[in-house]
Amino acid sequence: MRAIYPRNHCLPVTRIQGLRRYAFVGDSMVYGHGVSPDQTLPAVAERQMNACSAYSVEAVNLGVNGYNLWNSWLDFKAVPQVYDGLILTLCSNDMELFGRSYNVPYEIPRSPAWEKTHPCGAAIAACFADIAAFCKEFSLPVVVCYYNTFEGASPERIAEILHGLCASFRFPFVDSLLPVKELKLSRDDLRVGESDEHPSPRVHETVGRYLVGKLEDQGWFDSTLMPTAKMTEETIVSIARSMIEADDYTREYTNHWALRVLGIKQ
């Protein structure tokens, strides 16, 4: 039996005035396998979001190692809907409905299984339809980010398929392949280890900045929709206190969050 859990052990249950929360949903790419908590994609994005948003921002890391698209999505549907945006992050093996759970082998490259004519591709499309209906019901903005560093995955073709699928559901699509390629990193610098193809801290940093830039282009942090009052130390401390009282967050977590935000806002 394997233990599966998100990196954020403190999960929100209420909305807090002055705080914007963004859910990062996905597998080990979101979880940040092989890197420290402050080096993950959501952690990098949170710093960037706080830098360009008038609100205080918490990026909630809901990534779980070994999850596929359906696992990630159904888990998210079950949590309290207290988010201001959803960032759904996918990599090449997220179409594997049974592979990592039941040790069912999938062919390499994986791109044929993403095609709409393939049963896995059809399941992906059905999941996107469910996401679209759910997000419309809750007026929840969503963006799909393709984030892949695995070899033998035909990443360009998978990106094309996802781009087309997102277009059909009117989801903004962010392809991280371009900024990663522009880094021109060696294989060792691209990944966390010789036998581990998950992204290195430098790749998370690059993709996190790129992603938030794209979200800003989409109007997620439109200053006309935000308060003009500056986030003061008192306001941020008050939000942190509400996290403890309303959401049962730990003091350790909220102290670290408040210090991060204060370092950016002040």
PDB file of C-alpha atoms in Angstrom, residues 41-259:
ATOM      1  CA  LEU A  41       6.538  25.259  -9.095  1.00  0.00           C
ATOM      2  CA  PRO A  42       3.710  26.514  -6.807  1.00  0.00           C
ATOM      3  CA  ALA A  43       6.221  28.088  -4.389  1.00  0.00           C
ATOM      4  CA  VAL A  44       7.972  29.952  -7.215  1.00  0.00           C
ATOM      5  CA  ALA A  45       4.624  31.035  -8.665  1.00  0.00           C
ATOM      6  CA  GLU A  46       3.424  32.255  -5.263  1.00  0.00           C
ATOM      7  CA  ARG A  47       6.395  34.606  -4.973  1.00  0.00           C
ATOM      8  CA  GLN A  48       5.752  35.956  -8.463  1.00  0.00           C
ATOM      9  CA  MET A  49       2.021  36.308  -7.839  1.00  0.00           C
ATOM     10  CA  ASN A  50       2.614  38.298  -4.675  1.00  0.00           C
ATOM     11  CA  ALA A  51       4.987  40.535  -6.592  1.00  0.00           C
ATOM     12  CA  CYS A  52       2.379  41.455  -9.225  1.00  0.00           C
ATOM     13  CA  SER A  53      -0.859  41.275  -7.211  1.00  0.00           C
ATOM     14  CA  ALA A  54      -2.298  43.922  -4.872  1.00  0.00           C
ATOM     15  CA  TYR A  55      -3.716  41.100  -2.764  1.00  0.00           C
ATOM     16  CA  SER A  56      -1.768  38.683  -0.634  1.00  0.00           C
ATOM     17  CA  VAL A  57      -1.547  35.341  -2.420  1.00  0.00           C
ATOM     18  CA  GLU A  58      -1.306  31.741  -1.272  1.00  0.00           C
ATOM     19  CA  ALA A  59      -0.459  29.099  -3.868  1.00  0.00           C
ATOM     20  CA  VAL A  60      -1.853  25.813  -2.567  1.00  0.00           C
ATOM     21  CA  ASN A  61       0.188  22.814  -3.692  1.00  0.00           C
ATOM     22  CA  LEU A  62      -2.296  19.984  -4.364  1.00  0.00           C
ATOM     23  CA  GLY A  63       0.159  17.918  -6.401  1.00  0.00           C
ATOM     24  CA  VAL A  64       0.363  14.227  -5.495  1.00  0.00           C
ATOM     25  CA  ASN A  65       3.133  11.899  -6.612  1.00  0.00           C
ATOM     26  CA  GLY A  66       1.866   9.212  -8.981  1.00  0.00           C
ATOM     27  CA  TYR A  67      -1.479  10.802  -9.809  1.00  0.00           C
ATOM     28  CA  ASN A  68      -2.958  10.892 -13.309  1.00  0.00           C
ATOM     29  CA  LEU A  69      -5.349  13.538 -14.635  1.00  0.00           C
ATOM     30  CA  TRP A  70      -8.505  11.891 -13.310  1.00  0.00           C
ATOM     31  CA  ASN A  71      -6.976  11.289  -9.854  1.00  0.00           C
ATOM     32  CA  SER A  72      -5.933  14.925  -9.610  1.00  0.00           C
ATOM     33  CA  TRP A  73      -9.218  16.311 -10.877  1.00  0.00           C
ATOM     34  CA  LEU A  74     -11.534  14.172  -8.729  1.00  0.00           C
ATOM     35  CA  ASP A  75      -9.513  15.010  -5.628  1.00  0.00           C
ATOM     36  CA  PHE A  76      -9.838  18.711  -6.402  1.00  0.00           C
ATOM     37  CA  LYS A  77     -13.596  18.462  -6.920  1.00  0.00           C
ATOM     38  CA  ALA A  78     -13.916  17.017  -3.417  1.00  0.00           C
ATOM     39  CA  VAL A  79     -12.163  19.859  -1.566  1.00  0.00           C
ATOM     40  CA  PRO A  80     -13.910  23.059  -0.380  1.00  0.00           C
ATOM     41  CA  GLN A  81     -14.110  25.478  -3.308  1.00  0.00           C
ATOM     42  CA  VAL A  82     -12.386  28.491  -1.824  1.00  0.00           C
ATOM     43  CA  TYR A  83     -10.044  29.245  -4.741  1.00  0.00           C
ATOM     44  CA  ASP A  84      -9.721  32.211  -7.062  1.00  0.00           C
ATOM     45  CA  GLY A  85      -8.066  30.260  -9.851  1.00  0.00           C
ATOM     46  CA  LEU A  86      -7.075  26.742 -10.882  1.00  0.00           C
ATOM     47  CA  ILE A  87      -3.741  25.878 -12.471  1.00  0.00           C
ATOM     48  CA  LEU A  88      -3.990  22.342 -13.856  1.00  0.00           C
ATOM     49  CA  THR A  89      -0.507  21.052 -14.652  1.00  0.00           C
ATOM     50  CA  LEU A  90      -0.036  18.010 -16.887  1.00  0.00           C
ATOM     51  CA  CYS A  91       2.969  15.997 -18.003  1.00  0.00           C
ATOM     52  CA  SER A  92       3.396  13.232 -20.581  1.00  0.00           C
ATOM     53  CA  ASN A  93       2.265  10.317 -18.401  1.00  0.00           C
ATOM     54  CA  ASP A  94      -0.944  11.835 -17.026  1.00  0.00           C
ATOM     55  CA  MET A  95      -3.029   9.892 -19.534  1.00  0.00           C
ATOM     56  CA  GLU A  96      -2.020   6.601 -17.826  1.00  0.00           C
ATOM     57  CA  LEU A  97      -5.316   5.657 -16.218  1.00  0.00           C
ATOM     58  CA  PHE A  98      -3.978   2.474 -14.626  1.00  0.00           C
ATOM     59  CA  GLY A  99      -0.220   2.468 -15.220  1.00  0.00           C
ATOM     60  CA  ARG A 100       1.169   3.651 -11.899  1.00  0.00           C
ATOM     61  CA  SER A 101      -1.699   2.296  -9.781  1.00  0.00           C
ATOM     62  CA  TYR A 102      -1.807  -1.221 -11.193  1.00  0.00           C
ATOM     63  CA  ASN A 103       1.588  -1.505 -12.906  1.00  0.00           C
ATOM     64  CA  VAL A 104       0.010  -1.601 -16.368  1.00  0.00           C
ATOM     65  CA  PRO A 105       2.711  -0.888 -18.978  1.00  0.00           C
ATOM     66  CA  TYR A 106       2.207   1.911 -21.500  1.00  0.00           C
ATOM     67  CA  GLU A 107       4.109   2.286 -24.737  1.00  0.00           C
ATOM     68  CA  ILE A 108       6.924   4.790 -25.226  1.00  0.00           C
ATOM     69  CA  PRO A 109       6.491   7.319 -26.757  1.00  0.00           C
ATOM     70  CA  ARG A 110       3.223   8.089 -25.043  1.00  0.00           C
ATOM     71  CA  SER A 111       1.866  10.582 -27.575  1.00  0.00           C
ATOM     72  CA  PRO A 112      -0.416   8.095 -29.444  1.00  0.00           C
ATOM     73  CA  ALA A 113      -2.368   7.533 -26.229  1.00  0.00           C
ATOM     74  CA  TRP A 114      -3.181  11.249 -26.076  1.00  0.00           C
ATOM     75  CA  GLU A 115      -4.903  11.203 -29.479  1.00  0.00           C
ATOM     76  CA  LYS A 116      -8.680  11.568 -29.322  1.00  0.00           C
ATOM     77  CA  THR A 117      -9.106   8.279 -31.207  1.00  0.00           C
ATOM     78  CA  HIS A 118      -7.337   6.379 -28.406  1.00  0.00           C
ATOM     79  CA  PRO A 119      -9.333   5.273 -25.315  1.00  0.00           C
ATOM     80  CA  CYS A 120      -6.960   7.240 -23.054  1.00  0.00           C
ATOM     81  CA  GLY A 121      -7.332  10.301 -25.251  1.00  0.00           C
ATOM     82  CA  ALA A 122     -11.091   9.962 -25.069  1.00  0.00           C
ATOM     83  CA  ALA A 123     -10.889   9.767 -21.269  1.00  0.00           C
ATOM     84  CA  ILE A 124      -8.755  12.924 -21.224  1.00  0.00           C
ATOM     85  CA  ALA A 125     -11.337  14.759 -23.359  1.00  0.00           C
ATOM     86  CA  ALA A 126     -14.148  13.586 -21.058  1.00  0.00           C
ATOM     87  CA  CYS A 127     -12.240  14.888 -18.063  1.00  0.00           C
ATOM     88  CA  PHE A 128     -11.759  18.265 -19.756  1.00  0.00           C
ATOM     89  CA  ALA A 129     -15.499  18.428 -20.370  1.00  0.00           C
ATOM     90  CA  ASP A 130     -16.124  17.791 -16.672  1.00  0.00           C
ATOM     91  CA  ILE A 131     -13.577  20.456 -15.717  1.00  0.00           C
ATOM     92  CA  ALA A 132     -15.271  22.974 -18.020  1.00  0.00           C
ATOM     93  CA  ALA A 133     -18.718  22.315 -16.540  1.00  0.00           C
ATOM     94  CA  PHE A 134     -17.464  22.451 -12.957  1.00  0.00           C
ATOM     95  CA  CYS A 135     -15.446  25.636 -13.398  1.00  0.00           C
ATOM     96  CA  LYS A 136     -18.385  27.335 -15.112  1.00  0.00           C
ATOM     97  CA  GLU A 137     -20.642  26.410 -12.199  1.00  0.00           C
ATOM     98  CA  PHE A 138     -18.211  27.877  -9.655  1.00  0.00           C
ATOM     99  CA  SER A 139     -17.027  30.788 -11.862  1.00  0.00           C
ATOM    100  CA  LEU A 140     -13.495  29.481 -11.415  1.00  0.00           C
ATOM    101  CA  PRO A 141     -10.810  30.649 -13.862  1.00  0.00           C
ATOM    102  CA  VAL A 142      -8.666  27.765 -15.105  1.00  0.00           C
ATOM    103  CA  VAL A 143      -5.430  27.497 -17.045  1.00  0.00           C
ATOM    104  CA  VAL A 144      -3.782  24.305 -18.285  1.00  0.00           C
ATOM    105  CA  CYS A 145       0.002  24.133 -18.118  1.00  0.00           C
ATOM    106  CA  TYR A 146       1.966  21.437 -19.945  1.00  0.00           C
ATOM    107  CA  TYR A 147       5.114  20.764 -17.934  1.00  0.00           C
ATOM    108  CA  ASN A 148       7.311  17.874 -19.005  1.00  0.00           C
ATOM    109  CA  THR A 149      10.986  16.926 -18.623  1.00  0.00           C
ATOM    110  CA  PHE A 150      10.605  13.179 -19.231  1.00  0.00           C
ATOM    111  CA  GLU A 151      12.498  11.659 -22.125  1.00  0.00           C
ATOM    112  CA  GLY A 152      10.934   9.553 -24.862  1.00  0.00           C
ATOM    113  CA  ALA A 153       7.625  11.346 -24.540  1.00  0.00           C
ATOM    114  CA  SER A 154       7.174  13.107 -27.919  1.00  0.00           C
ATOM    115  CA  PRO A 155       6.550  16.298 -25.916  1.00  0.00           C
ATOM    116  CA  GLU A 156       5.873  18.526 -28.921  1.00  0.00           C
ATOM    117  CA  ARG A 157       3.044  16.324 -30.177  1.00  0.00           C
ATOM    118  CA  ILE A 158       1.488  16.091 -26.724  1.00  0.00           C
ATOM    119  CA  ALA A 159       1.671  19.883 -26.466  1.00  0.00           C
ATOM    120  CA  GLU A 160      -0.136  20.186 -29.823  1.00  0.00           C
ATOM    121  CA  ILE A 161      -2.880  17.827 -28.682  1.00  0.00           C
ATOM    122  CA  LEU A 162      -3.357  19.655 -25.394  1.00  0.00           C
ATOM    123  CA  HIS A 163      -3.350  23.023 -27.126  1.00  0.00           C
ATOM    124  CA  GLY A 164      -6.128  21.891 -29.441  1.00  0.00           C
ATOM    125  CA  LEU A 165      -8.090  20.371 -26.595  1.00  0.00           C
ATOM    126  CA  CYS A 166      -7.792  23.550 -24.530  1.00  0.00           C
ATOM    127  CA  ALA A 167      -8.892  25.643 -27.501  1.00  0.00           C
ATOM    128  CA  SER A 168     -12.047  23.544 -27.875  1.00  0.00           C
ATOM    129  CA  PHE A 169     -12.965  24.214 -24.231  1.00  0.00           C
ATOM    130  CA  ARG A 170     -11.641  27.793 -24.240  1.00  0.00           C
ATOM    131  CA  PHE A 171      -9.024  27.054 -21.603  1.00  0.00           C
ATOM    132  CA  PRO A 172      -5.893  29.211 -21.701  1.00  0.00           C
ATOM    133  CA  PHE A 173      -2.920  26.947 -22.429  1.00  0.00           C
ATOM    134  CA  VAL A 174       0.662  27.425 -21.249  1.00  0.00           C
ATOM    135  CA  ASP A 175       3.386  25.329 -22.861  1.00  0.00           C
ATOM    136  CA  SER A 176       6.528  25.319 -20.721  1.00  0.00           C
ATOM    137  CA  LEU A 177       8.645  23.574 -23.374  1.00  0.00           C
ATOM    138  CA  LEU A 178       9.791  26.873 -24.905  1.00  0.00           C
ATOM    139  CA  PRO A 179      11.243  28.558 -21.781  1.00  0.00           C
ATOM    140  CA  VAL A 180      12.904  25.303 -20.718  1.00  0.00           C
ATOM    141  CA  LYS A 181      14.498  24.874 -24.148  1.00  0.00           C
ATOM    142  CA  GLU A 182      15.754  28.447 -24.048  1.00  0.00           C
ATOM    143  CA  LEU A 183      17.728  27.637 -20.906  1.00  0.00           C
ATOM    144  CA  LYS A 184      19.872  25.245 -22.986  1.00  0.00           C
ATOM    145  CA  LEU A 185      20.655  23.198 -19.895  1.00  0.00           C
ATOM    146  CA  SER A 186      22.593  19.966 -19.862  1.00  0.00           C
ATOM    147  CA  ARG A 187      20.731  16.810 -18.919  1.00  0.00           C
ATOM    148  CA  ASP A 188      22.254  16.938 -15.422  1.00  0.00           C
ATOM    149  CA  ASP A 189      21.133  20.552 -14.865  1.00  0.00           C
ATOM    150  CA  LEU A 190      17.665  19.915 -16.269  1.00  0.00           C
ATOM    151  CA  ARG A 191      16.756  17.164 -13.802  1.00  0.00           C
ATOM    152  CA  VAL A 192      17.069  16.590 -10.064  1.00  0.00           C
ATOM    153  CA  GLY A 193      19.281  13.519 -10.393  1.00  0.00           C
ATOM    154  CA  GLU A 194      21.070  11.168 -12.724  1.00  0.00           C
ATOM    155  CA  SER A 195      18.293   8.585 -12.507  1.00  0.00           C
ATOM    156  CA  ASP A 196      15.440  11.009 -11.773  1.00  0.00           C
ATOM    157  CA  GLU A 197      13.924  12.982 -14.656  1.00  0.00           C
ATOM    158  CA  HIS A 198      11.887  15.367 -12.513  1.00  0.00           C
ATOM    159  CA  PRO A 199      12.682  19.080 -12.954  1.00  0.00           C
ATOM    160  CA  SER A 200      15.574  20.719 -11.140  1.00  0.00           C
ATOM    161  CA  PRO A 201      15.075  23.835  -8.969  1.00  0.00           C
ATOM    162  CA  ARG A 202      16.290  26.026 -11.827  1.00  0.00           C
ATOM    163  CA  VAL A 203      13.661  24.591 -14.171  1.00  0.00           C
ATOM    164  CA  HIS A 204      10.888  25.105 -11.583  1.00  0.00           C
ATOM    165  CA  GLU A 205      12.046  28.705 -11.157  1.00  0.00           C
ATOM    166  CA  THR A 206      12.001  29.348 -14.900  1.00  0.00           C
ATOM    167  CA  VAL A 207       8.623  27.717 -15.525  1.00  0.00           C
ATOM    168  CA  GLY A 208       7.052  29.366 -12.460  1.00  0.00           C
ATOM    169  CA  ARG A 209       8.049  32.825 -13.658  1.00  0.00           C
ATOM    170  CA  TYR A 210       6.932  32.064 -17.208  1.00  0.00           C
ATOM    171  CA  LEU A 211       3.579  30.701 -16.027  1.00  0.00           C
ATOM    172  CA  VAL A 212       2.752  33.724 -13.871  1.00  0.00           C
ATOM    173  CA  GLY A 213       3.716  36.012 -16.755  1.00  0.00           C
ATOM    174  CA  LYS A 214       1.163  34.213 -18.915  1.00  0.00           C
ATOM    175  CA  LEU A 215      -1.464  34.455 -16.162  1.00  0.00           C
ATOM    176  CA  GLU A 216      -0.791  38.177 -15.922  1.00  0.00           C
ATOM    177  CA  ASP A 217      -1.325  38.441 -19.693  1.00  0.00           C
ATOM    178  CA  GLN A 218      -4.683  36.695 -19.170  1.00  0.00           C
ATOM    179  CA  GLY A 219      -5.727  39.399 -16.700  1.00  0.00           C
ATOM    180  CA  TRP A 220      -5.595  37.262 -13.555  1.00  0.00           C
ATOM    181  CA  PHE A 221      -3.996  40.133 -11.623  1.00  0.00           C
ATOM    182  CA  ASP A 222      -5.767  43.081 -13.241  1.00  0.00           C
ATOM    183  CA  SER A 223      -5.101  46.053 -10.959  1.00  0.00           C
ATOM    184  CA  THR A 224      -8.505  47.574 -11.772  1.00  0.00           C
ATOM    185  CA  LEU A 225     -10.164  44.625 -10.058  1.00  0.00           C
ATOM    186  CA  MET A 226      -8.041  44.902  -6.913  1.00  0.00           C
ATOM    187  CA  PRO A 227      -7.962  47.229  -3.925  1.00  0.00           C
ATOM    188  CA  THR A 228      -5.695  50.253  -4.055  1.00  0.00           C
ATOM    189  CA  ALA A 229      -4.706  49.946  -0.390  1.00  0.00           C
ATOM    190  CA  LYS A 230      -1.222  48.596   0.178  1.00  0.00           C
ATOM    191  CA  MET A 231      -0.872  45.271   1.952  1.00  0.00           C
ATOM    192  CA  THR A 232       0.540  46.410   5.276  1.00  0.00           C
ATOM    193  CA  GLU A 233       2.301  44.242   7.826  1.00  0.00           C
ATOM    194  CA  GLU A 234      -0.785  44.467  10.024  1.00  0.00           C
ATOM    195  CA  THR A 235      -3.028  43.250   7.203  1.00  0.00           C
ATOM    196  CA  ILE A 236      -0.791  40.303   6.362  1.00  0.00           C
ATOM    197  CA  VAL A 237      -0.495  39.293  10.022  1.00  0.00           C
ATOM    198  CA  SER A 238      -4.289  39.500  10.307  1.00  0.00           C
ATOM    199  CA  ILE A 239      -4.676  37.185   7.304  1.00  0.00           C
ATOM    200  CA  ALA A 240      -2.182  34.739   8.826  1.00  0.00           C
ATOM    201  CA  ARG A 241      -4.155  34.779  12.071  1.00  0.00           C
ATOM    202  CA  SER A 242      -7.356  34.019  10.123  1.00  0.00           C
ATOM    203  CA  MET A 243      -5.620  31.058   8.477  1.00  0.00           C
ATOM    204  CA  ILE A 244      -5.063  29.585  11.936  1.00  0.00           C
ATOM    205  CA  GLU A 245      -8.490  30.419  13.340  1.00  0.00           C
ATOM    206  CA  ALA A 246     -10.684  29.677  10.300  1.00  0.00           C
ATOM    207  CA  ASP A 247      -8.676  27.026   8.458  1.00  0.00           C
ATOM    208  CA  ASP A 248      -6.892  25.314  11.351  1.00  0.00           C
ATOM    209  CA  TYR A 249      -3.498  25.978   9.753  1.00  0.00           C
ATOM    210  CA  THR A 250      -0.406  25.391  11.858  1.00  0.00           C
ATOM    211  CA  ARG A 251       1.503  28.362  13.227  1.00  0.00           C
ATOM    212  CA  GLU A 252       4.664  27.100  11.563  1.00  0.00           C
ATOM    213  CA  TYR A 253       3.027  27.162   8.134  1.00  0.00           C
ATOM    214  CA  THR A 254       1.358  30.554   8.577  1.00  0.00           C
ATOM    215  CA  ASN A 255       4.516  32.141  10.010  1.00  0.00           C
ATOM    216  CA  HIS A 256       6.532  30.987   6.997  1.00  0.00           C
ATOM    217  CA  TRP A 257       3.805  32.196   4.606  1.00  0.00           C
ATOM    218  CA  ALA A 258       3.541  35.608   6.288  1.00  0.00           C
ATOM    219  CA  LEU A 259       7.313  36.115   6.257  1.00  0.00           C
TER     220      LEU A 259
END
